[in-house]
Structures are given as C-alpha cells and as structure tokens.
mmCIF file with all atom_site columns, C-alpha atoms in Angstrom:
data_model
loop_
_atom_site.group_PDB
_atom_site.id
_atom_site.type_symbol
_atom_site.label_atom_id
_atom_site.label_alt_id
_atom_site.label_comp_id
_atom_site.label_asym_id
_atom_site.label_entity_id
_atom_site.label_seq_id
_atom_site.pdbx_PDB_ins_code
_atom_site.Cartn_x
_atom_site.Cartn_y
_atom_site.Cartn_z
_atom_site.occupancy
_atom_site.B_iso_or_equiv
_atom_site.pdbx_formal_charge
_atom_site.auth_seq_id
_atom_site.auth_comp_id
_atom_site.auth_asym_id
_atom_site.auth_atom_id
_atom_site.pdbx_PDB_model_num
ATOM 1   C CA . GLY A 1 1   ? 35.550 -10.512 9.262   1.00 75.00 ? 1   GLY A CA 1
ATOM 2   C CA . THR A 1 2   ? 35.260 -6.822  8.574   1.00 71.00 ? 2   THR A CA 1
ATOM 3   C CA . GLY A 1 3   ? 36.289 -3.742  10.492  1.00 64.00 ? 3   GLY A CA 1
ATOM 4   C CA . TYR A 1 4   ? 33.266 -1.782  9.310   1.00 61.00 ? 4   TYR A CA 1
ATOM 5   C CA . CYS A 1 5   ? 32.001 0.220   12.310  1.00 60.00 ? 5   CYS A CA 1
ATOM 6   C CA . CYS A 1 6   ? 33.012 -2.257  15.013  1.00 64.00 ? 6   CYS A CA 1
ATOM 7   C CA . ASP A 1 7   ? 36.634 -3.160  15.682  1.00 61.00 ? 7   ASP A CA 1
ATOM 8   C CA . THR A 1 8   ? 35.545 -6.442  17.247  1.00 66.00 ? 8   THR A CA 1
ATOM 9   C CA . ARG A 1 9   ? 34.169 -7.674  13.956  1.00 67.00 ? 9   ARG A CA 1
ATOM 10  C CA . PHE A 1 10  ? 37.615 -7.514  12.366  1.00 68.00 ? 10  PHE A CA 1
ATOM 11  C CA . LYS A 1 11  ? 39.525 -9.648  14.865  1.00 75.00 ? 11  LYS A CA 1
ATOM 12  C CA . TRP A 1 12  ? 36.666 -11.922 15.945  1.00 79.00 ? 12  TRP A CA 1
ATOM 13  C CA . TYR A 1 13  ? 36.949 -14.382 13.051  1.00 78.00 ? 13  TYR A CA 1
ATOM 14  C CA . ASP A 1 14  ? 40.710 -14.210 13.148  1.00 76.00 ? 14  ASP A CA 1
ATOM 15  C CA . SER A 1 15  ? 40.570 -15.215 16.825  1.00 82.00 ? 15  SER A CA 1
ATOM 16  C CA . VAL A 1 16  ? 38.005 -17.945 16.191  1.00 85.00 ? 16  VAL A CA 1
ATOM 17  C CA . SER A 1 17  ? 40.266 -19.419 13.499  1.00 83.00 ? 17  SER A CA 1
ATOM 18  C CA . TYR A 1 18  ? 42.776 -20.167 16.247  1.00 87.00 ? 18  TYR A CA 1
ATOM 19  C CA . TYR A 1 19  ? 40.225 -22.666 17.635  1.00 91.00 ? 19  TYR A CA 1
ATOM 20  C CA . LEU A 1 20  ? 38.921 -23.765 14.227  1.00 91.00 ? 20  LEU A CA 1
ATOM 21  C CA . PRO A 1 21  ? 42.081 -23.952 12.133  1.00 90.00 ? 21  PRO A CA 1
ATOM 22  C CA . ASP A 1 22  ? 40.418 -25.892 9.295   1.00 91.00 ? 22  ASP A CA 1
ATOM 23  C CA . VAL A 1 23  ? 37.768 -23.224 8.711   1.00 89.00 ? 23  VAL A CA 1
ATOM 24  C CA . PRO A 1 24  ? 38.913 -20.609 6.185   1.00 89.00 ? 24  PRO A CA 1
ATOM 25  C CA . ALA A 1 25  ? 38.779 -16.980 7.346   1.00 86.00 ? 25  ALA A CA 1
ATOM 26  C CA . PHE A 1 26  ? 39.017 -13.780 5.355   1.00 87.00 ? 26  PHE A CA 1
ATOM 27  C CA . ASN A 1 27  ? 39.425 -10.299 6.799   1.00 83.00 ? 27  ASN A CA 1
ATOM 28  C CA . TYR A 1 28  ? 37.772 -7.718  4.589   1.00 82.00 ? 28  TYR A CA 1
ATOM 29  C CA . GLU A 1 29  ? 39.130 -4.246  5.207   1.00 79.00 ? 29  GLU A CA 1
ATOM 30  C CA . ILE A 1 30  ? 36.810 -1.280  4.780   1.00 74.00 ? 30  ILE A CA 1
ATOM 31  C CA . PRO A 1 31  ? 38.435 2.121   5.140   1.00 72.00 ? 31  PRO A CA 1
ATOM 32  C CA . LEU A 1 32  ? 36.378 4.641   7.074   1.00 67.00 ? 32  LEU A CA 1
ATOM 33  C CA . ILE A 1 33  ? 36.757 8.088   5.600   1.00 65.00 ? 33  ILE A CA 1
ATOM 34  C CA . GLN A 1 34  ? 34.824 10.109  8.156   1.00 64.00 ? 34  GLN A CA 1
ATOM 35  C CA . SER A 1 35  ? 37.727 11.821  9.811   1.00 65.00 ? 35  SER A CA 1
ATOM 36  C CA . PRO A 1 36  ? 38.751 15.442  10.335  1.00 67.00 ? 36  PRO A CA 1
ATOM 37  C CA . TYR A 1 37  ? 42.139 14.477  8.913   1.00 70.00 ? 37  TYR A CA 1
ATOM 38  C CA . ILE A 1 38  ? 40.805 13.347  5.536   1.00 72.00 ? 38  ILE A CA 1
ATOM 39  C CA . ASP A 1 39  ? 39.882 15.695  2.718   1.00 76.00 ? 39  ASP A CA 1
ATOM 40  C CA . THR A 1 40  ? 36.769 13.981  1.363   1.00 70.00 ? 40  THR A CA 1
ATOM 41  C CA . ASP A 1 41  ? 36.724 16.338  -1.649  1.00 78.00 ? 41  ASP A CA 1
ATOM 42  C CA . ASN A 1 42  ? 40.106 15.046  -2.826  1.00 79.00 ? 42  ASN A CA 1
ATOM 43  C CA . LEU A 1 43  ? 39.262 13.135  -6.028  1.00 81.00 ? 43  LEU A CA 1
ATOM 44  C CA . ARG A 1 44  ? 42.599 11.272  -6.079  1.00 83.00 ? 44  ARG A CA 1
ATOM 45  C CA . LEU A 1 45  ? 41.943 10.047  -2.536  1.00 82.00 ? 45  LEU A CA 1
ATOM 46  C CA . LYS A 1 46  ? 38.390 8.981   -3.438  1.00 79.00 ? 46  LYS A CA 1
ATOM 47  C CA . GLN A 1 47  ? 39.718 7.059   -6.429  1.00 85.00 ? 47  GLN A CA 1
ATOM 48  C CA . ALA A 1 48  ? 42.332 5.395   -4.223  1.00 86.00 ? 48  ALA A CA 1
ATOM 49  C CA . TYR A 1 49  ? 39.554 4.225   -1.862  1.00 83.00 ? 49  TYR A CA 1
ATOM 50  C CA . ILE A 1 50  ? 37.508 2.933   -4.795  1.00 85.00 ? 50  ILE A CA 1
ATOM 51  C CA . ASP A 1 51  ? 40.515 1.087   -6.242  1.00 90.00 ? 51  ASP A CA 1
ATOM 52  C CA . TYR A 1 52  ? 41.277 -0.402  -2.838  1.00 89.00 ? 52  TYR A CA 1
ATOM 53  C CA . GLU A 1 53  ? 37.702 -1.641  -2.396  1.00 87.00 ? 53  GLU A CA 1
ATOM 54  C CA . VAL A 1 54  ? 37.628 -3.136  -5.895  1.00 90.00 ? 54  VAL A CA 1
ATOM 55  C CA . GLU A 1 55  ? 40.857 -4.982  -5.112  1.00 93.00 ? 55  GLU A CA 1
ATOM 56  C CA . GLN A 1 56  ? 39.333 -6.236  -1.834  1.00 90.00 ? 56  GLN A CA 1
ATOM 57  C CA . GLN A 1 57  ? 36.262 -7.494  -3.678  1.00 90.00 ? 57  GLN A CA 1
ATOM 58  C CA . HIS A 1 58  ? 38.389 -9.375  -6.205  1.00 94.00 ? 58  HIS A CA 1
ATOM 59  C CA . ARG A 1 59  ? 40.418 -10.943 -3.402  1.00 94.00 ? 59  ARG A CA 1
ATOM 60  C CA . PHE A 1 60  ? 37.233 -11.911 -1.552  1.00 93.00 ? 60  PHE A CA 1
ATOM 61  C CA . VAL A 1 61  ? 35.678 -13.554 -4.631  1.00 96.00 ? 61  VAL A CA 1
ATOM 62  C CA . GLU A 1 62  ? 38.913 -15.467 -5.220  1.00 97.00 ? 62  GLU A CA 1
ATOM 63  C CA . PHE A 1 63  ? 38.910 -16.561 -1.556  1.00 95.00 ? 63  PHE A CA 1
ATOM 64  C CA . LEU A 1 64  ? 35.288 -17.747 -1.776  1.00 94.00 ? 64  LEU A CA 1
ATOM 65  C CA . GLU A 1 65  ? 35.894 -19.632 -5.008  1.00 97.00 ? 65  GLU A CA 1
ATOM 66  C CA . ASN A 1 66  ? 38.912 -21.395 -3.501  1.00 96.00 ? 66  ASN A CA 1
ATOM 67  C CA . ALA A 1 67  ? 37.111 -22.178 -0.227  1.00 94.00 ? 67  ALA A CA 1
ATOM 68  C CA . THR A 1 68  ? 33.926 -23.519 -1.858  1.00 94.00 ? 68  THR A CA 1
ATOM 69  C CA . HIS A 1 69  ? 35.429 -24.920 -5.079  1.00 96.00 ? 69  HIS A CA 1
ATOM 70  C CA . GLN A 1 70  ? 32.674 -23.120 -6.998  1.00 96.00 ? 70  GLN A CA 1
ATOM 71  C CA . LYS A 1 71  ? 32.788 -20.240 -9.424  1.00 97.00 ? 71  LYS A CA 1
ATOM 72  C CA . MET A 1 72  ? 31.084 -16.980 -8.509  1.00 95.00 ? 72  MET A CA 1
ATOM 73  C CA . ASP A 1 73  ? 27.499 -16.771 -9.811  1.00 96.00 ? 73  ASP A CA 1
ATOM 74  C CA . TRP A 1 74  ? 27.424 -13.173 -11.005 1.00 94.00 ? 74  TRP A CA 1
ATOM 75  C CA . ASP A 1 75  ? 23.783 -13.301 -12.099 1.00 96.00 ? 75  ASP A CA 1
ATOM 76  C CA . TYR A 1 76  ? 22.757 -14.343 -8.583  1.00 95.00 ? 76  TYR A CA 1
ATOM 77  C CA . TYR A 1 77  ? 25.026 -11.647 -7.144  1.00 92.00 ? 77  TYR A CA 1
ATOM 78  C CA . ARG A 1 78  ? 23.328 -8.983  -9.281  1.00 93.00 ? 78  ARG A CA 1
ATOM 79  C CA . GLN A 1 79  ? 19.907 -10.227 -8.124  1.00 96.00 ? 79  GLN A CA 1
ATOM 80  C CA . CYS A 1 80  ? 21.062 -9.979  -4.499  1.00 94.00 ? 80  CYS A CA 1
ATOM 81  C CA . GLN A 1 81  ? 22.334 -6.449  -5.145  1.00 91.00 ? 81  GLN A CA 1
ATOM 82  C CA . LYS A 1 82  ? 18.929 -5.532  -6.574  1.00 94.00 ? 82  LYS A CA 1
ATOM 83  C CA . TYR A 1 83  ? 17.101 -6.861  -3.488  1.00 95.00 ? 83  TYR A CA 1
ATOM 84  C CA . GLN A 1 84  ? 19.580 -5.133  -1.171  1.00 92.00 ? 84  GLN A CA 1
ATOM 85  C CA . TYR A 1 85  ? 19.095 -1.825  -2.978  1.00 93.00 ? 85  TYR A CA 1
ATOM 86  C CA . GLU A 1 86  ? 15.310 -2.122  -2.819  1.00 95.00 ? 86  GLU A CA 1
ATOM 87  C CA . ALA A 1 87  ? 15.451 -2.998  0.903   1.00 94.00 ? 87  ALA A CA 1
ATOM 88  C CA . GLN A 1 88  ? 17.635 0.041   1.520   1.00 92.00 ? 88  GLN A CA 1
ATOM 89  C CA . CYS A 1 89  ? 15.168 2.247   -0.388  1.00 94.00 ? 89  CYS A CA 1
ATOM 90  C CA . TYR A 1 90  ? 12.237 1.024   1.707   1.00 96.00 ? 90  TYR A CA 1
ATOM 91  C CA . TRP A 1 91  ? 14.072 1.385   5.012   1.00 93.00 ? 91  TRP A CA 1
ATOM 92  C CA . TYR A 1 92  ? 15.369 4.827   4.053   1.00 93.00 ? 92  TYR A CA 1
ATOM 93  C CA . GLU A 1 93  ? 11.847 5.933   3.102   1.00 95.00 ? 93  GLU A CA 1
ATOM 94  C CA . ALA A 1 94  ? 10.479 4.482   6.349   1.00 94.00 ? 94  ALA A CA 1
ATOM 95  C CA . ASN A 1 95  ? 12.953 6.564   8.348   1.00 90.00 ? 95  ASN A CA 1
ATOM 96  C CA . ARG A 1 96  ? 12.060 9.708   6.399   1.00 91.00 ? 96  ARG A CA 1
ATOM 97  C CA . LEU A 1 97  ? 8.385  9.047   7.184   1.00 93.00 ? 97  LEU A CA 1
ATOM 98  C CA . ARG A 1 98  ? 9.191  8.482   10.871  1.00 89.00 ? 98  ARG A CA 1
ATOM 99  C CA . ALA A 1 99  ? 10.687 11.966  11.024  1.00 84.00 ? 99  ALA A CA 1
ATOM 100 C CA . GLN A 1 100 ? 7.446  13.669  9.990   1.00 84.00 ? 100 GLN A CA 1
ATOM 101 C CA . GLY A 1 101 ? 4.936  14.838  12.570  1.00 87.00 ? 101 GLY A CA 1
ATOM 102 C CA . LYS A 1 102 ? 4.118  12.866  15.672  1.00 91.00 ? 102 LYS A CA 1
ATOM 103 C CA . CYS A 1 103 ? 6.024  9.647   16.214  1.00 93.00 ? 103 CYS A CA 1
ATOM 104 C CA . VAL A 1 104 ? 4.408  6.452   14.891  1.00 95.00 ? 104 VAL A CA 1
ATOM 105 C CA . MET A 1 105 ? 7.519  4.270   15.242  1.00 94.00 ? 105 MET A CA 1
ATOM 106 C CA . PRO A 1 106 ? 9.927  4.927   18.110  1.00 93.00 ? 106 PRO A CA 1
ATOM 107 C CA . ALA A 1 107 ? 13.658 4.324   18.009  1.00 91.00 ? 107 ALA A CA 1
ATOM 108 C CA . SER A 1 108 ? 13.308 1.164   20.087  1.00 91.00 ? 108 SER A CA 1
ATOM 109 C CA . ASP A 1 109 ? 11.226 -0.403  17.302  1.00 92.00 ? 109 ASP A CA 1
ATOM 110 C CA . ASN A 1 110 ? 13.656 0.753   14.653  1.00 90.00 ? 110 ASN A CA 1
ATOM 111 C CA . PHE A 1 111 ? 16.565 -0.722  16.621  1.00 90.00 ? 111 PHE A CA 1
ATOM 112 C CA . SER A 1 112 ? 14.810 -4.080  16.581  1.00 88.00 ? 112 SER A CA 1
ATOM 113 C CA . CYS A 1 113 ? 14.519 -3.948  12.780  1.00 89.00 ? 113 CYS A CA 1
ATOM 114 C CA . ILE A 1 114 ? 18.234 -3.979  11.970  1.00 87.00 ? 114 ILE A CA 1
ATOM 115 C CA . ASN A 1 115 ? 18.864 -7.710  11.879  1.00 87.00 ? 115 ASN A CA 1
ATOM 116 C CA . PRO A 1 116 ? 17.534 -8.481  8.390   1.00 90.00 ? 116 PRO A CA 1
ATOM 117 C CA . TYR A 1 117 ? 19.610 -5.667  6.900   1.00 85.00 ? 117 TYR A CA 1
ATOM 118 C CA . MET A 1 118 ? 22.754 -6.547  8.816   1.00 82.00 ? 118 MET A CA 1
ATOM 119 C CA . PHE A 1 119 ? 22.662 -10.312 8.453   1.00 84.00 ? 119 PHE A CA 1
ATOM 120 C CA . ASN A 1 120 ? 20.459 -11.165 5.479   1.00 89.00 ? 120 ASN A CA 1
ATOM 121 C CA . GLN A 1 121 ? 21.183 -8.529  2.872   1.00 87.00 ? 121 GLN A CA 1
ATOM 122 C CA . GLY A 1 122 ? 20.354 -9.429  -0.679  1.00 91.00 ? 122 GLY A CA 1
ATOM 123 C CA . ASP A 1 123 ? 17.487 -11.757 0.186   1.00 95.00 ? 123 ASP A CA 1
ATOM 124 C CA . VAL A 1 124 ? 13.985 -11.151 -1.127  1.00 97.00 ? 124 VAL A CA 1
ATOM 125 C CA . THR A 1 125 ? 12.531 -11.700 2.368   1.00 97.00 ? 125 THR A CA 1
ATOM 126 C CA . THR A 1 126 ? 14.643 -8.815  3.671   1.00 96.00 ? 126 THR A CA 1
ATOM 127 C CA . ARG A 1 127 ? 13.370 -6.554  0.911   1.00 97.00 ? 127 ARG A CA 1
ATOM 128 C CA . ASP A 1 128 ? 9.807  -7.628  1.689   1.00 98.00 ? 128 ASP A CA 1
ATOM 129 C CA . PHE A 1 129 ? 10.329 -7.014  5.424   1.00 97.00 ? 129 PHE A CA 1
ATOM 130 C CA . TYR A 1 130 ? 11.311 -3.367  4.882   1.00 96.00 ? 130 TYR A CA 1
ATOM 131 C CA . ARG A 1 131 ? 8.612  -2.866  2.236   1.00 98.00 ? 131 ARG A CA 1
ATOM 132 C CA . ASP A 1 132 ? 5.989  -4.100  4.717   1.00 98.00 ? 132 ASP A CA 1
ATOM 133 C CA . MET A 1 133 ? 7.506  -1.960  7.490   1.00 96.00 ? 133 MET A CA 1
ATOM 134 C CA . CYS A 1 134 ? 7.316  1.126   5.265   1.00 97.00 ? 134 CYS A CA 1
ATOM 135 C CA . GLU A 1 135 ? 3.683  0.377   4.409   1.00 98.00 ? 135 GLU A CA 1
ATOM 136 C CA . GLU A 1 136 ? 2.860  -0.135  8.089   1.00 97.00 ? 136 GLU A CA 1
ATOM 137 C CA . ILE A 1 137 ? 4.337  3.270   8.924   1.00 96.00 ? 137 ILE A CA 1
ATOM 138 C CA . LYS A 1 138 ? 2.297  4.910   6.133   1.00 97.00 ? 138 LYS A CA 1
ATOM 139 C CA . THR A 1 139 ? -0.848 3.249   7.505   1.00 97.00 ? 139 THR A CA 1
ATOM 140 C CA . LYS A 1 140 ? -0.089 4.394   11.055  1.00 96.00 ? 140 LYS A CA 1
ATOM 141 C CA . ILE A 1 141 ? 0.446  7.958   9.841   1.00 96.00 ? 141 ILE A CA 1
ATOM 142 C CA . ALA A 1 142 ? -2.827 7.876   7.886   1.00 96.00 ? 142 ALA A CA 1
ATOM 143 C CA . ASN A 1 143 ? -4.700 6.470   10.895  1.00 96.00 ? 143 ASN A CA 1
ATOM 144 C CA . LYS A 1 144 ? -2.928 8.795   13.355  1.00 95.00 ? 144 LYS A CA 1
ATOM 145 C CA . GLU A 1 145 ? -1.702 5.853   15.435  1.00 96.00 ? 145 GLU A CA 1
ATOM 146 C CA . TYR A 1 146 ? 0.929  7.701   17.453  1.00 95.00 ? 146 TYR A CA 1
ATOM 147 C CA . VAL A 1 147 ? 3.154  6.306   20.176  1.00 94.00 ? 147 VAL A CA 1
ATOM 148 C CA . LEU A 1 148 ? 1.857  9.142   22.348  1.00 94.00 ? 148 LEU A CA 1
ATOM 149 C CA . GLU A 1 149 ? -1.015 11.443  21.462  1.00 91.00 ? 149 GLU A CA 1
ATOM 150 C CA . ASP A 1 150 ? 0.501  14.188  23.613  1.00 91.00 ? 150 ASP A CA 1
ATOM 151 C CA . GLU A 1 151 ? 4.284  14.114  23.237  1.00 91.00 ? 151 GLU A CA 1
ATOM 152 C CA . LYS A 1 152 ? 5.917  16.222  25.940  1.00 93.00 ? 152 LYS A CA 1
ATOM 153 C CA . TYR A 1 153 ? 9.479  15.357  24.911  1.00 92.00 ? 153 TYR A CA 1
ATOM 154 C CA . ARG A 1 154 ? 11.033 14.295  21.609  1.00 90.00 ? 154 ARG A CA 1
ATOM 155 C CA . ILE A 1 155 ? 14.419 12.709  22.127  1.00 89.00 ? 155 ILE A CA 1
ATOM 156 C CA . CYS A 1 156 ? 17.220 11.625  19.808  1.00 88.00 ? 156 CYS A CA 1
ATOM 157 C CA . TRP A 1 157 ? 19.276 8.626   20.910  1.00 88.00 ? 157 TRP A CA 1
ATOM 158 C CA . GLY A 1 158 ? 22.830 9.812   20.284  1.00 83.00 ? 158 GLY A CA 1
ATOM 159 C CA . MET A 1 159 ? 24.724 7.386   22.476  1.00 76.00 ? 159 MET A CA 1
ATOM 160 C CA . GLY A 1 160 ? 25.701 4.887   19.784  1.00 79.00 ? 160 GLY A CA 1
ATOM 161 C CA . ILE A 1 161 ? 24.305 1.398   20.043  1.00 84.00 ? 161 ILE A CA 1
ATOM 162 C CA . PRO A 1 162 ? 21.088 0.897   21.976  1.00 88.00 ? 162 PRO A CA 1
ATOM 163 C CA . PRO A 1 163 ? 21.109 -0.414  25.532  1.00 89.00 ? 163 PRO A CA 1
ATOM 164 C CA . TRP A 1 164 ? 20.335 -3.979  24.493  1.00 89.00 ? 164 TRP A CA 1
ATOM 165 C CA . HIS A 1 165 ? 20.559 -5.138  28.102  1.00 91.00 ? 165 HIS A CA 1
ATOM 166 C CA . GLN A 1 166 ? 17.919 -2.621  29.218  1.00 92.00 ? 166 GLN A CA 1
ATOM 167 C CA . MET A 1 167 ? 15.546 -1.789  26.373  1.00 92.00 ? 167 MET A CA 1
ATOM 168 C CA . ASN A 1 168 ? 12.787 -1.089  28.902  1.00 93.00 ? 168 ASN A CA 1
ATOM 169 C CA . LEU A 1 169 ? 14.474 2.305   29.287  1.00 93.00 ? 169 LEU A CA 1
ATOM 170 C CA . PHE A 1 170 ? 12.470 3.382   26.225  1.00 93.00 ? 170 PHE A CA 1
ATOM 171 C CA . ASP A 1 171 ? 9.206  2.288   27.890  1.00 94.00 ? 171 ASP A CA 1
ATOM 172 C CA . TYR A 1 172 ? 10.161 4.348   30.942  1.00 95.00 ? 172 TYR A CA 1
ATOM 173 C CA . ILE A 1 173 ? 10.719 7.407   28.739  1.00 95.00 ? 173 ILE A CA 1
ATOM 174 C CA . VAL A 1 174 ? 7.265  6.912   27.178  1.00 94.00 ? 174 VAL A CA 1
ATOM 175 C CA . SER A 1 175 ? 5.715  6.637   30.653  1.00 95.00 ? 175 SER A CA 1
ATOM 176 C CA . LYS A 1 176 ? 7.073  10.132  31.363  1.00 95.00 ? 176 LYS A CA 1
ATOM 177 C CA . GLY A 1 177 ? 5.621  11.594  28.162  1.00 95.00 ? 177 GLY A CA 1
ATOM 178 C CA . GLY A 1 178 ? 8.690  11.307  26.004  1.00 94.00 ? 178 GLY A CA 1
ATOM 179 C CA . VAL A 1 179 ? 9.393  9.458   22.777  1.00 94.00 ? 179 VAL A CA 1
ATOM 180 C CA . VAL A 1 180 ? 12.798 8.622   21.373  1.00 91.00 ? 180 VAL A CA 1
ATOM 181 C CA . VAL A 1 181 ? 12.119 9.544   17.773  1.00 88.00 ? 181 VAL A CA 1
ATOM 182 C CA . GLY A 1 182 ? 15.577 9.419   16.244  1.00 83.00 ? 182 GLY A CA 1
ATOM 183 C CA . GLU A 1 183 ? 18.818 7.545   16.551  1.00 83.00 ? 183 GLU A CA 1
ATOM 184 C CA . THR A 1 184 ? 22.369 7.990   15.352  1.00 79.00 ? 184 THR A CA 1
ATOM 185 C CA . THR A 1 185 ? 23.098 4.312   14.697  1.00 79.00 ? 185 THR A CA 1
ATOM 186 C CA . TYR A 1 186 ? 21.631 1.614   12.462  1.00 78.00 ? 186 TYR A CA 1
ATOM 187 C CA . ASN A 1 187 ? 20.126 3.931   9.903   1.00 78.00 ? 187 ASN A CA 1
ATOM 188 C CA . PRO A 1 188 ? 20.525 3.251   6.201   1.00 78.00 ? 188 PRO A CA 1
ATOM 189 C CA . SER A 1 189 ? 22.304 5.843   4.125   1.00 79.00 ? 189 SER A CA 1
ATOM 190 C CA . GLU A 1 190 ? 20.584 7.427   1.176   1.00 83.00 ? 190 GLU A CA 1
ATOM 191 C CA . PRO A 1 191 ? 20.264 4.653   -1.432  1.00 82.00 ? 191 PRO A CA 1
ATOM 192 C CA . TYR A 1 192 ? 22.418 4.532   -4.510  1.00 73.00 ? 192 TYR A CA 1
ATOM 193 C CA . ASP A 1 193 ? 22.044 1.859   -7.142  1.00 65.00 ? 193 ASP A CA 1
ATOM 194 C CA . LEU A 1 194 ? 25.277 -0.080  -7.641  1.00 59.00 ? 194 LEU A CA 1
ATOM 195 C CA . ILE A 1 195 ? 23.898 -1.976  -10.621 1.00 55.00 ? 195 ILE A CA 1
ATOM 196 C CA . LYS A 1 196 ? 23.271 0.996   -12.926 1.00 53.00 ? 196 LYS A CA 1
#
C-alpha cells in the first residue's frame, strides 16, 4: 500500500490484511512535498526526503525478500527501471505533442491510457504501448486527423480524476463543438533517468 496521491491506497491493503491475515502487507510511505508550508528550495529538507525514501526502499526490498524467500534481482530491477523511464519519455512526449495545434487526442482518450503506467510499470509491453501511442499521435498530426475540424471551445479538465461513471460527458462536449484538450491528473512528469 502507498499513500501516493490517494489516501485510500494507503489503508486499503492494511484493511484487507484484517480479512487475509496470512498475506503479508507493506505500507510504503511517500511524502508529498507540494505544500505552501514546505520550502522546496531547502537543500537539507530535500536531502531528508531522499534519505527517507532510500530507507523505505531498503525496508521494502527486505520485506519482499522475507515474503518470497528470494533475493532481489538487481539486474532485472535495472532493466525494469530502463523500460519505465522509456515509457515515461514516450508518454511525456505524447502529451507535449497533444498540446500543439488542434486536438488529435482528447483528454478522455488520455485518461483511458493510464492503466499500463499505473499498474504495469517496468514492463517492455508498457514501454511499447506508449511508444506506439506517441507514434499514432505524430501520424494524426501529420494527417491532420483532428477530433474536431472546427474547435469552438478548448477545455482543460481541472476537476481531478475523470468522471469514470459518466465518460460520455466528453462526447457531449464534442457534440457542442468543444474538446477537452488537457487534464490536471494522470500526466507523467518530465522524465529523469534514475539509472544514470
């Protein structure tokens, strides 16, 4: 379990372990530093966050080794990190391309592309998915395959998570001449290579 972004994710596995007491659970804490009360330029504070995360990672590896009775395969881990980084690069580039000119990929499509990144990071198929998505966007731009030829409204979805229960809202917006072209959730940050 992790508290990253969603509080529910942190307590969910802890709660499930009440019903499955023989299944090991580990809560991985991730401090969120986007707060008006935190000086993000404070180098001592940044180092404290880094040290805390390194300690968490060591504890997590130890937990996994004890739970599986296998030693960590660091070569495989580095390969997964490489695929994750490449996937993030492709998705980041795809979102930069989406922001240029008329919309070729609306937010509703981008929302539906989060699952590989959220649940299958580090896998070559995830990297390939975002590579293919990026190439598809480039092709649509080159062929001028826009969601709407005549966009009357360009909208940014700033309400957090999408309305999963009513995604047809985006079709309704298109029917009125609008396209949701941006979103404030489920976007990859600018890539940085952890392996270098």
